[in-house]
Tab-separated table of C-alpha atoms and ligand atoms in Angstrom:
chain	number	residue	atom	x	y	z
F	1	UNK	CA	-10.623	-50.823	-69.043
F	2	UNK	CA	-7.892	-48.545	-69.423
F	3	UNK	CA	-5.157	-50.150	-71.750
F	4	UNK	CA	-2.013	-48.980	-69.492
F	5	UNK	CA	-0.542	-51.698	-68.240
F	6	UNK	CA	0.399	-51.070	-64.719
F	7	UNK	CA	1.175	-54.861	-63.070
F	8	UNK	CA	-0.196	-55.911	-59.909
F	9	UNK	CA	2.278	-58.730	-60.005
F	10	UNK	CA	5.528	-56.761	-59.117
F	11	UNK	CA	8.238	-59.497	-60.850
F	12	UNK	CA	5.684	-59.114	-64.591
F	13	UNK	CA	7.227	-56.338	-66.874
F	14	UNK	CA	7.136	-55.726	-70.538
F	15	UNK	CA	9.939	-55.998	-72.791
F	16	UNK	CA	10.691	-56.504	-76.424
F	17	UNK	CA	10.448	-60.041	-75.840
F	18	UNK	CA	6.683	-59.850	-75.011
F	19	UNK	CA	6.054	-60.131	-70.864
F	20	UNK	CA	8.448	-61.431	-68.953
F	21	UNK	CA	7.918	-63.035	-64.794
F	22	UNK	CA	11.331	-62.227	-63.507
F	23	UNK	CA	14.077	-63.067	-66.132
F	24	UNK	CA	11.772	-65.335	-68.033
F	25	UNK	CA	9.790	-64.670	-71.256
F	26	UNK	CA	5.871	-66.442	-70.727
F	27	UNK	CA	6.329	-67.185	-74.472
F	28	UNK	CA	8.935	-69.192	-73.990
F	29	UNK	CA	7.015	-70.934	-71.107
F	30	UNK	CA	4.107	-71.313	-72.953
F	31	UNK	CA	6.264	-73.121	-75.442
F	32	UNK	CA	8.089	-75.417	-73.473
F	33	UNK	CA	5.118	-76.400	-71.084
F	34	UNK	CA	2.172	-76.018	-73.083
F	35	UNK	CA	-1.511	-73.565	-72.282
F	36	UNK	CA	-3.159	-73.391	-69.964
F	37	UNK	CA	-0.145	-73.644	-67.553
F	38	UNK	CA	-0.214	-71.194	-63.657
F	39	UNK	CA	3.208	-69.776	-63.656
F	40	UNK	CA	4.339	-68.361	-60.138
F	41	UNK	CA	7.248	-65.803	-59.503
F	42	UNK	CA	9.399	-67.246	-56.446
F	43	UNK	CA	10.561	-63.407	-55.885
F	44	UNK	CA	7.050	-61.740	-55.449
F	45	UNK	CA	6.454	-64.994	-53.338
F	46	UNK	CA	9.285	-64.097	-51.075
F	47	UNK	CA	8.482	-60.217	-50.738
F	48	UNK	CA	5.058	-61.039	-49.813
F	49	UNK	CA	5.966	-62.882	-46.985
F	50	UNK	CA	9.035	-60.822	-46.305
F	51	UNK	CA	6.471	-57.810	-46.118
F	52	UNK	CA	4.682	-59.646	-42.905
F	53	UNK	CA	8.000	-60.096	-41.379
F	54	UNK	CA	9.454	-56.735	-41.542
F	55	UNK	CA	5.870	-55.259	-40.645
F	56	UNK	CA	5.897	-57.739	-37.215
F	57	UNK	CA	9.562	-56.699	-36.520
F	58	UNK	CA	10.793	-57.836	-33.573
F	59	UNK	CA	7.348	-58.869	-31.889
F	60	UNK	CA	6.939	-62.731	-31.076
F	61	UNK	CA	4.349	-63.363	-33.968
F	62	UNK	CA	3.925	-66.572	-36.409
F	63	UNK	CA	3.202	-66.367	-40.135
F	64	UNK	CA	1.111	-69.077	-41.051
F	65	UNK	CA	0.375	-68.842	-45.154
F	66	UNK	CA	-3.425	-69.859	-46.016
F	67	UNK	CA	-2.671	-73.466	-47.834
F	68	UNK	CA	-6.125	-73.790	-49.125
F	69	UNK	CA	-5.323	-70.052	-51.403
F	70	UNK	CA	-2.175	-72.150	-53.129
F	71	UNK	CA	-1.916	-75.692	-52.343
F	72	UNK	CA	1.161	-76.396	-54.748
F	73	UNK	CA	3.948	-78.542	-52.894
F	74	UNK	CA	6.613	-75.845	-54.576
F	75	UNK	CA	5.116	-72.812	-53.450
F	76	UNK	CA	4.593	-74.462	-50.505
F	77	UNK	CA	7.808	-75.151	-49.986
F	78	UNK	CA	9.175	-71.585	-50.196
F	79	UNK	CA	7.205	-70.574	-47.524
F	80	UNK	CA	8.362	-73.472	-45.893
F	81	UNK	CA	12.263	-72.488	-46.640
F	82	UNK	CA	11.275	-68.768	-45.265
F	83	UNK	CA	10.341	-70.271	-41.645
F	84	UNK	CA	6.634	-69.633	-42.578
F	85	UNK	CA	3.795	-71.919	-40.428
F	86	UNK	CA	0.862	-73.095	-42.309
F	87	UNK	CA	-3.016	-73.044	-41.724
F	88	UNK	CA	-4.840	-75.939	-43.020
F	89	UNK	CA	-8.232	-76.362	-43.523
F	90	UNK	CA	-7.924	-80.799	-43.913
F	91	UNK	CA	-5.537	-83.436	-43.310
F	92	UNK	CA	-4.846	-83.334	-47.647
F	93	UNK	CA	-3.449	-80.064	-46.890
F	94	UNK	CA	-1.689	-81.312	-43.575
F	95	UNK	CA	0.090	-83.947	-45.901
F	96	UNK	CA	0.961	-81.546	-48.853
F	97	UNK	CA	2.357	-78.508	-45.837
F	98	UNK	CA	4.789	-81.772	-44.290
F	99	UNK	CA	5.320	-83.528	-48.262
F	100	UNK	CA	6.588	-79.490	-49.005
F	101	UNK	CA	8.909	-79.672	-45.483
F	102	UNK	CA	6.467	-77.384	-43.215
F	103	UNK	CA	7.025	-78.307	-40.122
F	104	UNK	CA	4.009	-80.097	-37.623
F	105	UNK	CA	4.654	-77.737	-35.000
F	106	UNK	CA	3.779	-74.616	-37.095
F	107	UNK	CA	0.530	-76.025	-38.584
F	108	UNK	CA	-2.357	-74.690	-37.338
F	109	UNK	CA	-5.700	-76.401	-38.265
F	110	UNK	CA	-8.855	-74.578	-39.360
F	111	UNK	CA	-12.466	-75.211	-40.368
F	112	UNK	CA	-15.591	-76.305	-39.353
F	113	UNK	CA	-15.996	-79.922	-39.965
F	114	UNK	CA	-12.995	-81.703	-38.880
F	115	UNK	CA	-13.588	-85.350	-38.621
F	116	UNK	CA	-12.319	-87.854	-36.694
F	117	UNK	CA	-9.715	-89.520	-38.815
F	118	UNK	CA	-8.300	-85.559	-39.400
F	119	UNK	CA	-7.847	-85.005	-35.849
F	120	UNK	CA	-5.893	-87.898	-35.225
F	121	UNK	CA	-3.864	-87.247	-37.938
F	122	UNK	CA	-3.101	-83.909	-37.150
F	123	UNK	CA	-2.422	-85.001	-33.104
F	124	UNK	CA	-0.597	-88.124	-34.551
F	125	UNK	CA	1.793	-85.542	-36.256
F	126	UNK	CA	1.662	-83.127	-33.468
F	127	UNK	CA	0.706	-80.038	-35.057
F	128	UNK	CA	0.629	-76.454	-33.313
F	129	UNK	CA	-3.004	-75.799	-32.783
F	130	UNK	CA	-7.073	-76.633	-33.190
F	131	UNK	CA	-8.849	-73.946	-33.898
F	132	UNK	CA	-11.833	-75.750	-32.638
F	133	UNK	CA	-15.350	-74.038	-34.188
F	134	UNK	CA	-18.402	-75.690	-32.712
F	135	UNK	CA	-18.894	-77.231	-28.667
F	136	UNK	CA	-19.275	-80.904	-30.151
F	137	UNK	CA	-16.341	-80.348	-31.607
F	138	UNK	CA	-14.312	-79.690	-28.690
F	139	UNK	CA	-16.125	-83.053	-27.497
F	140	UNK	CA	-14.810	-84.975	-30.245
F	141	UNK	CA	-11.391	-83.745	-30.230
F	142	UNK	CA	-11.306	-84.681	-26.604
F	143	UNK	CA	-12.136	-88.118	-27.218
F	144	UNK	CA	-9.823	-88.443	-30.023
F	145	UNK	CA	-6.819	-87.388	-27.790
F	146	UNK	CA	-7.737	-90.020	-25.017
F	147	UNK	CA	-7.870	-92.474	-27.530
F	148	UNK	CA	-4.440	-91.651	-28.126
F	149	UNK	CA	-3.206	-90.661	-24.544
F	150	UNK	CA	-2.578	-87.203	-26.290
F	151	UNK	CA	-3.457	-83.485	-25.274
F	152	UNK	CA	-4.754	-81.666	-28.030
F	153	UNK	CA	-3.887	-77.795	-27.964
F	154	UNK	CA	-6.909	-75.799	-28.593
F	155	UNK	CA	-8.044	-72.222	-29.603
F	156	UNK	CA	-11.578	-71.521	-29.705
F	157	UNK	CA	-12.321	-69.953	-32.955
F	158	UNK	CA	-14.641	-66.826	-32.167
F	159	UNK	CA	-17.255	-65.114	-34.439
F	160	UNK	CA	-16.672	-61.029	-33.502
F	161	UNK	CA	-19.879	-60.364	-35.457
F	162	UNK	CA	-18.346	-57.616	-37.456
F	163	UNK	CA	-18.962	-56.769	-41.079
F	164	UNK	CA	-15.964	-57.052	-43.101
F	165	UNK	CA	-17.511	-55.205	-46.011
F	166	UNK	CA	-16.534	-57.788	-48.612
F	167	UNK	CA	-18.308	-60.411	-51.400
F	168	UNK	CA	-21.152	-62.233	-49.050
F	169	UNK	CA	-19.415	-65.185	-50.282
F	170	UNK	CA	-16.140	-64.421	-48.114
F	171	UNK	CA	-16.950	-62.813	-45.678
F	172	UNK	CA	-17.238	-65.250	-42.548
F	173	UNK	CA	-17.471	-63.628	-38.861
F	174	UNK	CA	-20.935	-62.334	-39.237
F	175	UNK	CA	-23.553	-64.026	-36.547
F	176	UNK	CA	-25.443	-65.599	-39.501
F	177	UNK	CA	-22.380	-67.556	-41.036
F	178	UNK	CA	-21.265	-70.938	-39.944
F	179	UNK	CA	-18.059	-70.632	-38.924
F	180	UNK	CA	-16.837	-70.049	-35.513
F	181	UNK	CA	-18.705	-69.857	-32.019
F	182	UNK	CA	-20.893	-67.064	-31.026
F	183	UNK	CA	-18.887	-64.545	-28.810
F	184	UNK	CA	-21.410	-65.093	-26.053
F	185	UNK	CA	-20.853	-68.364	-26.087
F	186	UNK	CA	-17.511	-68.536	-26.050
F	187	UNK	CA	-16.857	-68.094	-22.598
F	188	UNK	CA	-19.048	-71.283	-21.202
F	189	UNK	CA	-16.805	-73.181	-23.977
F	190	UNK	CA	-13.625	-71.972	-22.903
F	191	UNK	CA	-14.477	-73.437	-19.020
F	192	UNK	CA	-15.547	-76.352	-20.652
F	193	UNK	CA	-12.266	-77.103	-22.601
F	194	UNK	CA	-10.574	-76.026	-19.790
F	195	UNK	CA	-12.228	-78.697	-17.977
F	196	UNK	CA	-11.184	-81.875	-20.795
F	197	UNK	CA	-8.315	-83.722	-19.504
F	198	UNK	CA	-6.898	-84.309	-23.236
F	199	UNK	CA	-7.193	-80.473	-24.291
F	200	UNK	CA	-4.649	-77.577	-23.494
F	201	UNK	CA	-6.315	-74.477	-23.876
F	202	UNK	CA	-3.794	-72.108	-25.842
F	203	UNK	CA	-5.516	-69.340	-27.774
F	204	UNK	CA	-8.116	-67.810	-29.350
F	205	UNK	CA	-8.435	-67.477	-33.313
F	206	UNK	CA	-10.967	-65.459	-35.542
F	207	UNK	CA	-11.264	-65.305	-39.284
F	208	UNK	CA	-13.694	-62.332	-40.480
F	209	UNK	CA	-12.726	-62.619	-44.214
F	210	UNK	CA	-11.271	-62.365	-47.220
F	211	UNK	CA	-10.062	-59.393	-49.897
F	212	UNK	CA	-10.003	-56.603	-47.335
F	213	UNK	CA	-9.456	-52.915	-47.948
F	214	UNK	CA	-9.656	-51.739	-44.893
F	215	UNK	CA	-7.939	-52.823	-41.232
F	216	UNK	CA	-10.396	-51.101	-39.412
F	217	UNK	CA	-13.056	-54.202	-39.472
F	218	UNK	CA	-10.009	-56.655	-38.405
F	219	UNK	CA	-9.147	-53.771	-35.790
F	220	UNK	CA	-12.802	-54.062	-34.385
F	221	UNK	CA	-12.812	-58.002	-33.849
F	222	UNK	CA	-9.176	-57.947	-31.958
F	223	UNK	CA	-10.775	-55.235	-29.767
F	224	UNK	CA	-13.272	-57.572	-28.724
F	225	UNK	CA	-10.931	-60.811	-29.025
F	226	UNK	CA	-8.949	-58.956	-26.357
F	227	UNK	CA	-11.929	-58.399	-24.208
F	228	UNK	CA	-12.551	-61.694	-24.166
F	229	UNK	CA	-9.406	-62.605	-23.335
F	230	UNK	CA	-9.110	-60.101	-20.372
F	231	UNK	CA	-12.252	-61.594	-18.819
F	232	UNK	CA	-10.929	-65.369	-19.247
F	233	UNK	CA	-8.091	-64.492	-17.355
F	234	UNK	CA	-10.132	-63.159	-14.435
F	235	UNK	CA	-11.168	-66.595	-14.411
F	236	UNK	CA	-7.708	-68.442	-14.765
F	237	UNK	CA	-7.454	-69.544	-18.164
F	238	UNK	CA	-4.985	-67.728	-19.777
F	239	UNK	CA	-4.830	-67.639	-23.701
F	240	UNK	CA	-1.148	-67.991	-24.785
F	241	UNK	CA	-1.477	-66.402	-28.462
F	242	UNK	CA	-4.113	-64.751	-30.526
F	243	UNK	CA	-4.659	-65.958	-33.749
F	244	UNK	CA	-6.186	-63.127	-36.454
F	245	UNK	CA	-6.591	-65.129	-39.616
F	246	UNK	CA	-5.933	-63.970	-42.753
F	247	UNK	CA	-7.761	-61.225	-44.819
F	248	UNK	CA	-5.944	-59.056	-46.281
F	249	UNK	CA	-7.362	-57.728	-49.733
F	250	UNK	CA	-5.031	-57.387	-53.120
F	251	UNK	CA	-5.206	-55.218	-56.259
F	252	UNK	CA	-7.249	-57.190	-58.743
F	253	UNK	CA	-7.938	-54.011	-60.781
F	254	UNK	CA	-8.095	-50.537	-59.070
F	255	UNK	CA	-8.288	-51.186	-55.422
F	256	UNK	CA	-6.024	-49.800	-53.210
F	257	UNK	CA	-5.266	-52.215	-50.146
F	258	UNK	CA	-3.840	-50.833	-47.441
F	259	UNK	CA	-0.031	-52.259	-47.555
F	260	UNK	CA	0.910	-55.219	-45.122
F	261	UNK	CA	2.620	-52.404	-42.856
F	262	UNK	CA	-0.240	-50.198	-42.544
F	263	UNK	CA	-2.689	-52.993	-42.248
F	264	UNK	CA	-0.838	-54.413	-39.080
F	265	UNK	CA	0.206	-51.459	-37.607
F	266	UNK	CA	-3.233	-50.563	-35.774
F	267	UNK	CA	-2.917	-54.056	-34.623
F	268	UNK	CA	0.511	-54.339	-33.296
F	269	UNK	CA	-0.679	-50.968	-31.144
F	270	UNK	CA	-3.388	-52.586	-29.899
F	271	UNK	CA	-1.662	-55.270	-28.768
F	272	UNK	CA	1.655	-53.377	-27.719
F	273	UNK	CA	2.972	-54.657	-24.080
F	274	UNK	CA	1.150	-57.517	-24.013
F	275	UNK	CA	2.566	-60.482	-23.816
F	276	UNK	CA	0.191	-63.235	-26.035
F	277	UNK	CA	2.074	-64.391	-29.191
F	278	UNK	CA	0.255	-62.846	-32.493
F	279	UNK	CA	-0.358	-65.441	-35.520
F	280	UNK	CA	-1.472	-64.756	-38.956
F	281	UNK	CA	-3.017	-66.317	-41.593
F	282	UNK	CA	-2.738	-64.458	-44.761
F	283	UNK	CA	-3.302	-66.093	-47.903
F	284	UNK	CA	-4.589	-64.119	-51.268
F	285	UNK	CA	-2.014	-61.457	-49.584
F	286	UNK	CA	1.324	-64.204	-50.083
F	287	UNK	CA	0.227	-65.860	-53.320
F	288	UNK	CA	-2.478	-63.651	-55.460
F	289	UNK	CA	0.091	-61.356	-57.197
F	290	UNK	CA	2.700	-63.833	-56.988
F	291	UNK	CA	1.113	-65.840	-60.138
F	292	UNK	CA	-0.857	-65.633	-63.659
F	293	UNK	CA	-2.640	-68.232	-65.253
F	294	UNK	CA	-1.286	-68.119	-69.155
F	295	UNK	CA	-3.853	-68.894	-72.255
F	296	UNK	CA	-3.875	-69.125	-75.338
F	297	UNK	CA	-6.926	-67.597	-78.012
F	298	UNK	CA	-7.984	-70.466	-79.828
F	299	UNK	CA	-10.767	-68.309	-81.468
F	300	UNK	CA	-11.820	-65.295	-82.109
F	301	UNK	CA	-15.980	-65.245	-82.309
F	302	UNK	CA	-17.574	-62.299	-83.530
F	303	UNK	CA	-21.613	-62.412	-82.256
F	304	UNK	CA	-24.476	-60.182	-82.867
F	305	UNK	CA	-24.275	-58.222	-79.360
F	306	UNK	CA	-20.538	-59.391	-78.179
F	307	UNK	CA	-17.574	-60.893	-79.876
F	308	UNK	CA	-16.132	-63.514	-77.901
F	309	UNK	CA	-12.146	-64.446	-77.407
F	310	UNK	CA	-12.649	-68.066	-76.983
F	311	UNK	CA	-8.963	-69.350	-75.015
F	312	UNK	CA	-8.051	-72.778	-73.977
F	313	UNK	CA	-8.453	-71.973	-70.015
F	314	UNK	CA	-11.673	-72.182	-68.481
F	315	UNK	CA	-13.994	-71.822	-65.192
F	316	UNK	CA	-12.330	-75.542	-64.360
F	317	UNK	CA	-9.001	-73.482	-64.163
F	318	UNK	CA	-9.857	-70.104	-62.446
F	319	UNK	CA	-13.595	-70.275	-61.023
F	320	UNK	CA	-12.873	-67.123	-59.445
F	321	UNK	CA	-15.265	-64.997	-62.332
F	322	UNK	CA	-17.803	-67.603	-62.075
F	323	UNK	CA	-17.946	-68.045	-58.698
F	324	UNK	CA	-17.920	-64.720	-57.113
F	325	UNK	CA	-17.549	-62.357	-60.044
F	326	UNK	CA	-13.706	-62.147	-59.611
F	327	UNK	CA	-11.594	-59.621	-62.056
F	328	UNK	CA	-8.558	-60.313	-63.308
F	329	UNK	CA	-6.934	-58.735	-66.069
F	330	UNK	CA	-6.401	-60.186	-69.339
F	331	UNK	CA	-3.373	-58.675	-70.497
F	332	UNK	CA	-1.540	-59.600	-74.109
F	333	UNK	CA	1.794	-61.327	-73.947
F	334	UNK	CA	3.247	-59.865	-77.205
F	335	UNK	CA	2.095	-56.387	-78.155
F	336	UNK	CA	0.444	-56.683	-81.683
F	337	UNK	CA	-0.295	-53.757	-83.801
F	338	UNK	CA	-3.872	-55.101	-84.606
F	339	UNK	CA	-6.856	-53.244	-83.848
F	340	UNK	CA	-8.074	-53.507	-80.473
F	341	UNK	CA	-11.706	-55.282	-80.344
F	342	UNK	CA	-14.066	-55.430	-77.116
F	343	UNK	CA	-14.580	-59.275	-76.316
F	344	UNK	CA	-15.523	-61.508	-73.647
F	345	UNK	CA	-12.947	-63.609	-72.652
F	346	UNK	CA	-14.483	-67.333	-72.386
F	347	UNK	CA	-13.612	-70.957	-72.360
F	348	UNK	CA	-14.770	-74.044	-74.298
F	349	UNK	CA	-16.660	-75.552	-71.039
F	350	UNK	CA	-20.110	-76.123	-71.896
F	351	UNK	CA	-21.740	-73.331	-69.524
F	352	UNK	CA	-22.662	-69.759	-70.165
F	353	UNK	CA	-20.758	-68.714	-66.834
F	354	UNK	CA	-17.749	-70.067	-68.261
F	355	UNK	CA	-15.899	-66.715	-68.584
F	356	UNK	CA	-12.426	-65.313	-66.981
F	357	UNK	CA	-12.862	-61.446	-68.342
F	358	UNK	CA	-15.605	-59.728	-69.669
F	359	UNK	CA	-15.852	-56.235	-71.793
F	360	UNK	CA	-11.802	-56.185	-72.600
F	361	UNK	CA	-10.357	-54.151	-74.941
F	362	UNK	CA	-7.761	-56.244	-76.890
F	363	UNK	CA	-5.626	-56.454	-79.499
F	364	UNK	CA	-5.179	-60.544	-80.163
F	365	UNK	CA	-5.238	-62.527	-82.932
F	366	UNK	CA	-6.032	-66.313	-83.145
F	367	UNK	CA	-2.564	-68.502	-81.551
F	368	UNK	CA	-1.820	-65.391	-79.387
F	369	UNK	CA	-0.861	-65.979	-75.367
F	370	UNK	CA	-3.363	-63.725	-72.927
F	371	UNK	CA	-2.388	-63.904	-69.236
F	372	UNK	CA	-4.877	-63.396	-66.676
F	373	UNK	CA	-3.161	-62.148	-63.508
F	374	UNK	CA	-3.007	-61.950	-59.965
F	375	UNK	CA	-4.064	-65.544	-59.885
F	376	UNK	CA	-1.716	-66.921	-58.055
F	377	UNK	CA	-4.652	-67.288	-54.834
F	378	UNK	CA	-7.962	-69.547	-55.037
F	379	UNK	CA	-6.696	-70.170	-58.960
F	380	UNK	CA	-5.145	-73.919	-59.061
F	381	UNK	CA	-6.651	-74.776	-55.855
F	382	UNK	CA	-10.202	-74.065	-56.819
F	383	UNK	CA	-9.513	-75.845	-60.263
F	384	UNK	CA	-11.565	-79.281	-61.069
F	385	UNK	CA	-11.820	-81.077	-64.105
F	386	UNK	CA	-15.125	-80.422	-65.127
F	387	UNK	CA	-16.049	-81.558	-68.943
F	388	UNK	CA	-12.835	-83.649	-68.615
F	389	UNK	CA	-10.291	-81.207	-68.932
F	390	UNK	CA	-6.733	-82.347	-67.356
F	391	UNK	CA	-5.790	-80.019	-65.188
F	392	UNK	CA	-3.241	-77.424	-65.786
F	393	UNK	CA	0.552	-77.682	-65.238
F	394	UNK	CA	1.773	-75.026	-62.885
F	395	UNK	CA	5.866	-73.658	-63.257
F	396	UNK	CA	7.809	-71.581	-60.565
F	397	UNK	CA	9.927	-69.146	-62.077
F	398	UNK	CA	13.218	-68.370	-59.942
F	399	UNK	CA	15.337	-65.700	-62.156
F	400	UNK	CA	16.167	-67.490	-65.126
F	401	UNK	CA	15.446	-70.759	-63.684
F	402	UNK	CA	11.788	-72.770	-64.536
F	403	UNK	CA	10.601	-75.139	-62.714
F	404	UNK	CA	7.769	-77.366	-63.319
F	405	UNK	CA	6.119	-77.571	-60.170
F	406	UNK	CA	3.177	-79.613	-61.264
F	407	UNK	CA	2.730	-81.614	-64.479
F	408	UNK	CA	-0.091	-81.219	-66.831
F	409	UNK	CA	-2.707	-84.132	-65.993
F	410	UNK	CA	-2.942	-86.520	-68.544
F	411	UNK	CA	-5.996	-87.754	-69.751
F	412	UNK	CA	-5.600	-91.124	-68.291
F	413	UNK	CA	-5.125	-89.577	-64.993
F	414	UNK	CA	-8.913	-88.221	-65.299
F	415	UNK	CA	-10.470	-91.957	-65.108
F	416	UNK	CA	-7.044	-93.474	-63.257
F	417	UNK	CA	-9.860	-94.511	-60.596
F	418	UNK	CA	-12.696	-95.686	-62.265
F	419	UNK	CA	-13.548	-98.762	-63.923
F	420	UNK	CA	-15.846	-99.432	-66.510
F	421	UNK	CA	-18.259	-102.405	-65.666
F	422	UNK	CA	-17.856	-105.693	-67.613
F	423	UNK	CA	-20.168	-106.176	-70.757
F	424	UNK	CA	-23.130	-108.229	-68.907
F	425	UNK	CA	-23.895	-111.781	-70.129
F	426	UNK	CA	-26.923	-112.645	-72.319
H	1	PLP	C1	-9.566	-68.192	-45.982
H	1	PLP	C2	-8.452	-68.623	-45.055
H	1	PLP	C3	-7.858	-67.862	-44.308
H	1	PLP	C4	-6.518	-66.892	-45.485
H	1	PLP	O1	-7.714	-66.382	-46.310
H	1	PLP	P1	-7.445	-64.644	-47.058
H	1	PLP	O2	-8.081	-64.024	-47.346
H	1	PLP	O3	-6.784	-65.651	-48.186
H	1	PLP	O4	-5.728	-63.944	-46.475
H	1	PLP	C5	-6.829	-67.576	-42.823
H	1	PLP	N1	-7.945	-68.237	-42.079
H	1	PLP	C6	-8.942	-68.898	-42.551
H	1	PLP	C7	-9.287	-69.634	-41.069
H	1	PLP	C8	-9.396	-68.728	-43.554
H	1	PLP	O5	-10.268	-69.857	-43.947
């Protein structure tokens, strides 16, 4: 890779004090909170959200942050204070949104497997809309709402069968996919939903995939959705909002995703003069390049075929490289006057798949800090305790201020919910 430092994180710069995020030196964050640690920039989060707001202009629209991309309360509270809505996929995420100060009436609930308990919880909180993904889910939601003497606002998540040309694991709008209802079944299901007494049909939703680098598949999906809306209107079923999901990609390496403006422009044109409220569910494009994972080199190990920088972060902290070959820039925090060496950046976990970055030319010595960039989305939220590793701390930087928004897990917390059996009597 080219060693020219070109930061995908807009508020990350190089200075005499090494890498800075906003005005805070990453070396100071590591000294104060230890490593591995996720570091987010409030200004970068805010700018990413504002890009959507600016692009949408006067259009009646709601931007719902996809909570699964980054569910830290500190991060969610930044968006809540900006007036964002939230896209959730579980009762746990709803609880997080409310704890972070988010408004229930701006929450949309996606996901193929909503339990009765989750439906109950979301109805109790009076969320804005359930994005329903199957015929039986419609029936179940109607039942739960009936028991509570409530009416559930629903949109059907349709599967427009367009190929987003992204990684198969993050492509969600194709026919063979578990998500959404088939386009050909949508009308029947809308008729059924309209007939169920405890449902109120209010919209339509789709989400075709993630890390999209071109708006064309989205525009094609929206075109199909519009056709369906007009057919339904002909039957007296009027939809008030259109939720076009998330999916806009970011630059990890050398990708050139469209700006939010360029991405949304053809969609806004398509909906020009139409009364429906638009809704978006961006995740990666809001948080991905607002955060990094800071880690320390424990060992440099020369192998027969490869050299390794063994760091204190691992696949349990950042799964994307192992899970779908995600690429994250690995950058030296302090510029070092040592020869560069080609290394695989790997963690201490007992799996060959435990790598964070491969074949990188790095000038590092043992004890040095490395920053894995573009880790603000699907980083901490996908982390685990595999190998009984306490999860990383999370820090949110705001100008010169540093907020610890999640303390490092303790060893005790790892098994706080477990118990050993008493020794059996002889
Ligand atoms: C994951 C997901 C999103 C967010 O996707 P990004 O690619 O991170 O923008 C939005 N909506 C739904 C339904 C999702 O599953």
